[in-house]
Coordinates of C-alpha atoms in Angstrom, one line a residue:
X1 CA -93.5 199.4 50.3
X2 CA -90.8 197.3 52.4
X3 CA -90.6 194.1 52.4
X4 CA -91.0 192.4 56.1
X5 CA -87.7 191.0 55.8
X6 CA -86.6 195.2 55.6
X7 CA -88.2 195.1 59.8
X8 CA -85.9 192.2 61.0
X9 CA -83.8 193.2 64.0
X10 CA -80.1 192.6 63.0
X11 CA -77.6 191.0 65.9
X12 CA -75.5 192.9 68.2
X13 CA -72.7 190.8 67.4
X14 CA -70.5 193.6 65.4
X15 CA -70.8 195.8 69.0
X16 CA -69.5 192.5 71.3
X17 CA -66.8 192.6 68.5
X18 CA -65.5 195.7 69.2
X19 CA -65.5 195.2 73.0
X20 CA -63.7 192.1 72.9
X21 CA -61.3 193.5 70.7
X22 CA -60.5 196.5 73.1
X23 CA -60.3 194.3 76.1
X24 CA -57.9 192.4 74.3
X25 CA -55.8 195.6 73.5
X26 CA -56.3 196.6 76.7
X27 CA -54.6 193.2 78.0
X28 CA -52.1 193.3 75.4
X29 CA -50.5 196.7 77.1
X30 CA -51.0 195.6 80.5
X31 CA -48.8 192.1 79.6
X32 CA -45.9 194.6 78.0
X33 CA -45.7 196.9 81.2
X34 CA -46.8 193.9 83.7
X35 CA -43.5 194.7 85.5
X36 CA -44.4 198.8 86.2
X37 CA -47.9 197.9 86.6
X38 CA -47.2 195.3 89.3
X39 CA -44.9 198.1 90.9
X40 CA -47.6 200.3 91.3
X41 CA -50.4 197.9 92.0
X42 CA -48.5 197.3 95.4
X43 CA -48.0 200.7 96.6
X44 CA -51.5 200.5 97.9
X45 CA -52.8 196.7 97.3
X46 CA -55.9 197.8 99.1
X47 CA -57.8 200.3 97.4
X48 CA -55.7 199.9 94.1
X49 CA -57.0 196.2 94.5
X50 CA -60.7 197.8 95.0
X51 CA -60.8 200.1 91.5
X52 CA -59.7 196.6 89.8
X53 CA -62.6 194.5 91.0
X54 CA -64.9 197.6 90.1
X55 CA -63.5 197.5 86.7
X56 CA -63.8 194.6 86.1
X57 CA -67.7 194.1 87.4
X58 CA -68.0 197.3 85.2
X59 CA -66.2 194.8 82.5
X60 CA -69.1 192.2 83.0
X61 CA -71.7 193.9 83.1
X62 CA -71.3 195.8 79.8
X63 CA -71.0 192.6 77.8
X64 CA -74.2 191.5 79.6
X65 CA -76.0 194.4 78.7
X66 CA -75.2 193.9 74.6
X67 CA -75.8 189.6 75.6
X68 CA -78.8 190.2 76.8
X69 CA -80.1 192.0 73.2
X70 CA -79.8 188.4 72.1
X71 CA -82.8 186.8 73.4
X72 CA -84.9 189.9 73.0
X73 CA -84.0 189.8 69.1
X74 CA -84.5 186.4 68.3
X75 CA -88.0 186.5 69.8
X76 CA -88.9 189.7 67.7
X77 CA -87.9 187.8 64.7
X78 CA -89.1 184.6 65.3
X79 CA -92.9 185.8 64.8
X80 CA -91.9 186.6 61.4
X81 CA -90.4 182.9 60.6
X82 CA -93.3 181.1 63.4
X83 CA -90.8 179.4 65.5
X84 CA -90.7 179.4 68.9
X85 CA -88.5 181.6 71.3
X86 CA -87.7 182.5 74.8
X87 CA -90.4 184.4 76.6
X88 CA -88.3 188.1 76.5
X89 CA -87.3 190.1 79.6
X90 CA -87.4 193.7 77.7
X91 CA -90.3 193.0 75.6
X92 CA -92.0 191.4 78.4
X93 CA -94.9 193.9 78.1
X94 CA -95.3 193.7 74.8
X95 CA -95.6 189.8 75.0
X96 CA -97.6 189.9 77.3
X97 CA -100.5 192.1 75.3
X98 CA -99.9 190.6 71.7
X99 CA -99.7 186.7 73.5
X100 CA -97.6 183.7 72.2
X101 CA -98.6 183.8 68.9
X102 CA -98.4 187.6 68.3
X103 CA -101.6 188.1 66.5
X104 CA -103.4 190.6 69.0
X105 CA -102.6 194.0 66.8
X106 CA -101.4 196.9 68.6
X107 CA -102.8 200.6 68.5
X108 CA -100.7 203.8 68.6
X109 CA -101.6 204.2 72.3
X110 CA -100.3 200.5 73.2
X111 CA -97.5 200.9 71.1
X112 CA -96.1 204.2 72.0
X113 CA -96.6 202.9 75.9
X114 CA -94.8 200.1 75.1
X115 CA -91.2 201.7 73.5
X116 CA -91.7 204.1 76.3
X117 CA -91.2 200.8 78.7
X118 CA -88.5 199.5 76.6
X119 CA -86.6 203.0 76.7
X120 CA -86.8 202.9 80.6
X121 CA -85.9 199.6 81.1
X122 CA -82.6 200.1 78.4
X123 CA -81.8 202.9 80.4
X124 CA -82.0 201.5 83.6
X125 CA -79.9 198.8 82.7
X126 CA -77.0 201.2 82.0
X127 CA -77.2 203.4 85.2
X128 CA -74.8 200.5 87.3
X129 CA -72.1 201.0 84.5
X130 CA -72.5 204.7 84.7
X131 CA -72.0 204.5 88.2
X132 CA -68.8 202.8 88.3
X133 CA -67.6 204.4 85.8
X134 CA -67.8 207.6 88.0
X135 CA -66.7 205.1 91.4
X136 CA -63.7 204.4 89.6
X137 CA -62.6 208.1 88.9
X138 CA -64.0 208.6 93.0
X139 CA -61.7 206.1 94.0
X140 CA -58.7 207.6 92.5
X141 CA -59.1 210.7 93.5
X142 CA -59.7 209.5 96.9
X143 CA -55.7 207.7 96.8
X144 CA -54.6 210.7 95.6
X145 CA -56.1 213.1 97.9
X146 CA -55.2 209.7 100.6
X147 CA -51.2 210.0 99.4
X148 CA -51.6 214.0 99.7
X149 CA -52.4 213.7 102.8
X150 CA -49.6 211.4 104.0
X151 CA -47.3 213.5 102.5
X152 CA -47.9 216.6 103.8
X153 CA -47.6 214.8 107.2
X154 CA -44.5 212.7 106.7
X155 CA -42.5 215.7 105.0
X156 CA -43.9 217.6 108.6
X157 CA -42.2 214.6 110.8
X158 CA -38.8 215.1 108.7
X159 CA -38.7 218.8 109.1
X160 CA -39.6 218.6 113.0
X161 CA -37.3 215.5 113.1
X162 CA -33.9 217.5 112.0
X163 CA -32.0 218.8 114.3
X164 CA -29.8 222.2 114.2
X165 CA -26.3 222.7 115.1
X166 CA -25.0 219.0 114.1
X167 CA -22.8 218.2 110.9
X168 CA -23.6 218.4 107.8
X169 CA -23.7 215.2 106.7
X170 CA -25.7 214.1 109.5
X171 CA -28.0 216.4 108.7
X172 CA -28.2 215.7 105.1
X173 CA -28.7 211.4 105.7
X174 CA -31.6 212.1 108.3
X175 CA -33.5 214.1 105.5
X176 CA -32.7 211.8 102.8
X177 CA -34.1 208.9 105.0
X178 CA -37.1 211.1 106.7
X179 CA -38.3 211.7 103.1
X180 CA -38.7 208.3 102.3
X181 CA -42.3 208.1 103.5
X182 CA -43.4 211.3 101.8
X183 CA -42.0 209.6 98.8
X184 CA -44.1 206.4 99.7
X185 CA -47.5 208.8 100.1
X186 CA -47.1 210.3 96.4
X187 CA -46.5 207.1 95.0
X188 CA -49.9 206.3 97.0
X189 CA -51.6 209.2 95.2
X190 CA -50.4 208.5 91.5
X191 CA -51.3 204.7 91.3
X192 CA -54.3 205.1 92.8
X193 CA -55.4 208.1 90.2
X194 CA -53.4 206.2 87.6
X195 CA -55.7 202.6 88.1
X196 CA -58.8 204.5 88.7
X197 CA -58.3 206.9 85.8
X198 CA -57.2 203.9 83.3
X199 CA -60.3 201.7 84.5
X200 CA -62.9 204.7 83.4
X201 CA -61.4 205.1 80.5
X202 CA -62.2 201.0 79.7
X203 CA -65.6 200.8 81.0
X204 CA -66.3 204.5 79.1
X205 CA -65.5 203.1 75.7
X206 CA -67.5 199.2 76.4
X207 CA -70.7 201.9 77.6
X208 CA -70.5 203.7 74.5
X209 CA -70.8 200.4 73.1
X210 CA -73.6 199.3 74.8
X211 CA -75.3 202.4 74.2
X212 CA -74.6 202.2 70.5
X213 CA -76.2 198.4 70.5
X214 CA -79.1 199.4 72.6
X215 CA -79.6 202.8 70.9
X216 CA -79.6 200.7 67.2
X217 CA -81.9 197.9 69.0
X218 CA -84.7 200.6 70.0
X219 CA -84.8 202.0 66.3
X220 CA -85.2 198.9 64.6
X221 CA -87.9 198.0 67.1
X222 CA -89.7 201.1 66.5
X223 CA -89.4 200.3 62.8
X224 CA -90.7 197.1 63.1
X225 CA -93.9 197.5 65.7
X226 CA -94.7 201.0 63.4
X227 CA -94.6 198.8 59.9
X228 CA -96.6 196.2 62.2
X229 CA -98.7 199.1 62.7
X230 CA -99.5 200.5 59.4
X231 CA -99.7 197.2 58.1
X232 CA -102.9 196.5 60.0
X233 CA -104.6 199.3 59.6
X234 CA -104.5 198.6 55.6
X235 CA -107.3 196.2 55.5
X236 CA -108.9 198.2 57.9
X237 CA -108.7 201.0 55.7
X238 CA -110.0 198.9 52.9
X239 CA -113.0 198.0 54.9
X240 CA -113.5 201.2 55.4
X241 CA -113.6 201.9 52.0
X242 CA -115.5 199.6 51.0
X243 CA -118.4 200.7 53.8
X244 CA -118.4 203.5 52.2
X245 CA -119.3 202.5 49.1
X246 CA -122.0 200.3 50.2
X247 CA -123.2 202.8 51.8
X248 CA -123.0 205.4 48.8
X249 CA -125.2 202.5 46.8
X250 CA -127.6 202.4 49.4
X251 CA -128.5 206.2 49.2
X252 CA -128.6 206.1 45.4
X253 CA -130.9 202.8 45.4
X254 CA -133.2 204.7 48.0
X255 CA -132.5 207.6 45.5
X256 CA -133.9 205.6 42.3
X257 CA -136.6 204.1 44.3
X258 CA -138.2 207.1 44.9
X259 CA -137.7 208.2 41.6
X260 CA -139.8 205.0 40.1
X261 CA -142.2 205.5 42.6
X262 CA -142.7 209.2 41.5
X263 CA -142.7 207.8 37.9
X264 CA -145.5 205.5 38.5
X265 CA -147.2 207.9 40.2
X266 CA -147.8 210.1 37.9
X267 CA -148.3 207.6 34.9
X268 CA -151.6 206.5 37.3
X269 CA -152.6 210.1 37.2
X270 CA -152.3 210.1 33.7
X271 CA -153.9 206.5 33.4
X272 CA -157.2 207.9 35.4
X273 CA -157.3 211.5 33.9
X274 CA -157.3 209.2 30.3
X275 CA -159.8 207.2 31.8
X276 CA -161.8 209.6 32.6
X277 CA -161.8 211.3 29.2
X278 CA -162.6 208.8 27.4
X279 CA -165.7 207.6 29.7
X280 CA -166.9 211.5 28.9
X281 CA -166.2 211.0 25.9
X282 CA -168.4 207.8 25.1
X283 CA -171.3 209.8 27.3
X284 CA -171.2 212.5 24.7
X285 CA -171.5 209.9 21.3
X286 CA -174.1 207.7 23.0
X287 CA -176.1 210.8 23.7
X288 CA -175.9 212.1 20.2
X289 CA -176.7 208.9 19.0
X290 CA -180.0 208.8 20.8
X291 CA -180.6 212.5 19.6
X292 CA -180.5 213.6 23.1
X293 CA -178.5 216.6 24.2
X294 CA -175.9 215.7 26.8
X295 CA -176.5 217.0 30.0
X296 CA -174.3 219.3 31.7
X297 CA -171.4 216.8 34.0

């Protein structure tokens, strides 16, 4: 059998690792083209500025999720070593039925409601980061559609803005400067995609992360309250056993009892039928001694 040691929760700290280490490669590329990114960030310092600030809340709130595990961890295994820990936000119903000192056991019913409750709760946690991931991939496709849409527009102007029958040069320096703001829309449209494409594929890779963390955090938890579990029931089981055996000596006590009871009764039947005999017998010699005939009994 495992030892308890087997059912301690190990730390998230290997999945904050990883995330750190992709935010800072993440930084790393962004410091190398800070001049093209600048470039484009300004095409549209509005709604380019928007997908930034929703990556990075995306940013925040997948380290918290993985943070968070912390404090839910160290009061699982702090039952195991009897030192006191933070009242969990997770576990909450779970603390709540087994109390502060974790001694109230916990049947298959309580414990299969409570991992249900934990699964929700782990889930709910992750549907804001799922949400901007997909806001982020909205918002680009809305500067794209945005810088479409100026485009089709400003290369409209420049057609309707030419006039026939003048020279050709004219002609050619009026379209060269009417397509500057068609230009200016598509440059809209890329950035915006470009930002809002580049930010989902951060906060994709820190949720798959999280998921990983909270995924490996609900198995070991289901380990642990399961060997919790079975452990439990063991001297249950023995007692059980041992009822059982009790009661088996009972019925073969009762069993032998009976027996003895028989047995004496029929030694007492014996005991009078001898008794019996022998006071017929003693009738018969006394009558022969007195030379009288024994009457019929």
């Amino acid at each position: 059998m495992p030892e308890k040691d087997d059912y301690r929760l190990s730390s998230p700290t290997i999945f904050l690792v990883r995330m750190v280490v992709f935010l800072i490669l993440v930084g790393f590329v962004a410091a190398i083209l800070h001049s093209q990114i600048e470039t484009a960030f300004m095409a549209n310092p509005g709604l380019n500025g928007l997908i930034v600030a929703a990556a990075a809340l995306g940013v925040l709130l997948a380290l918290t999720q993985v943070a968070r595990l912390y404090r839910e961890i160290a009061w699982v295994n702090a039952h195991d070593d009897g030192a006191p820990a933070r009242l969990p936000a997770l576990l909450a119903p779970m603390a709540r039925i087994v109390g502060p000192k974790g001694k109230a056991p916990l049947s298959p019913q309580i414990l299969r409601l409570v991992l249900d409750s934990v699964a929700t709760r782990l889930d709910e946690s992750r549907e804001t980061s799922r949400y901007l991931t997909g806001l982020l991939v909205f918002l680009g496709l809305l500067g794209t559609f945005w810088g479409l849409l100026e485009t089709v527009g400003s290369i409209g102007g420049v057609i309707a803005s030419l006039q026939g029958g003048g020279e050709t040069t004219s002609l050619f320096n009026d379209l060269k400067s009417g397509l500057a703001r068609p230009l200016a829309g598509m440059s809209l449209a890329f950035t915006s995609s470009l930002f809002g494409l580049s930010g989902s594929l951060v906060l994709g890779f820190l949720d798959l992360q999280a998921g990983q963390a909270q995924s490996r955090f609900y198995t070991e938890l289901e380990d642990r309250l399961s060997a919790d579990l079975e452990a439990a029931r063991a001297p249950q089981g023995a007692q059980q056993d041992s009822t059982e055996a009790l009661e088996g000596l009972a019925t073969g006590v009762q069993a032998l009892v009976r027996h003895m009871r028989q047995e004496q009764q029929m030694i007492r039947d014996w005991v009078e039928a001898q008794a019996e005999r022998q006071a017929r017998l003693q009738a018969v010699v006394e009558a022969h001694l007195s030379g009288e005939k024994p009457g019929p009994r």
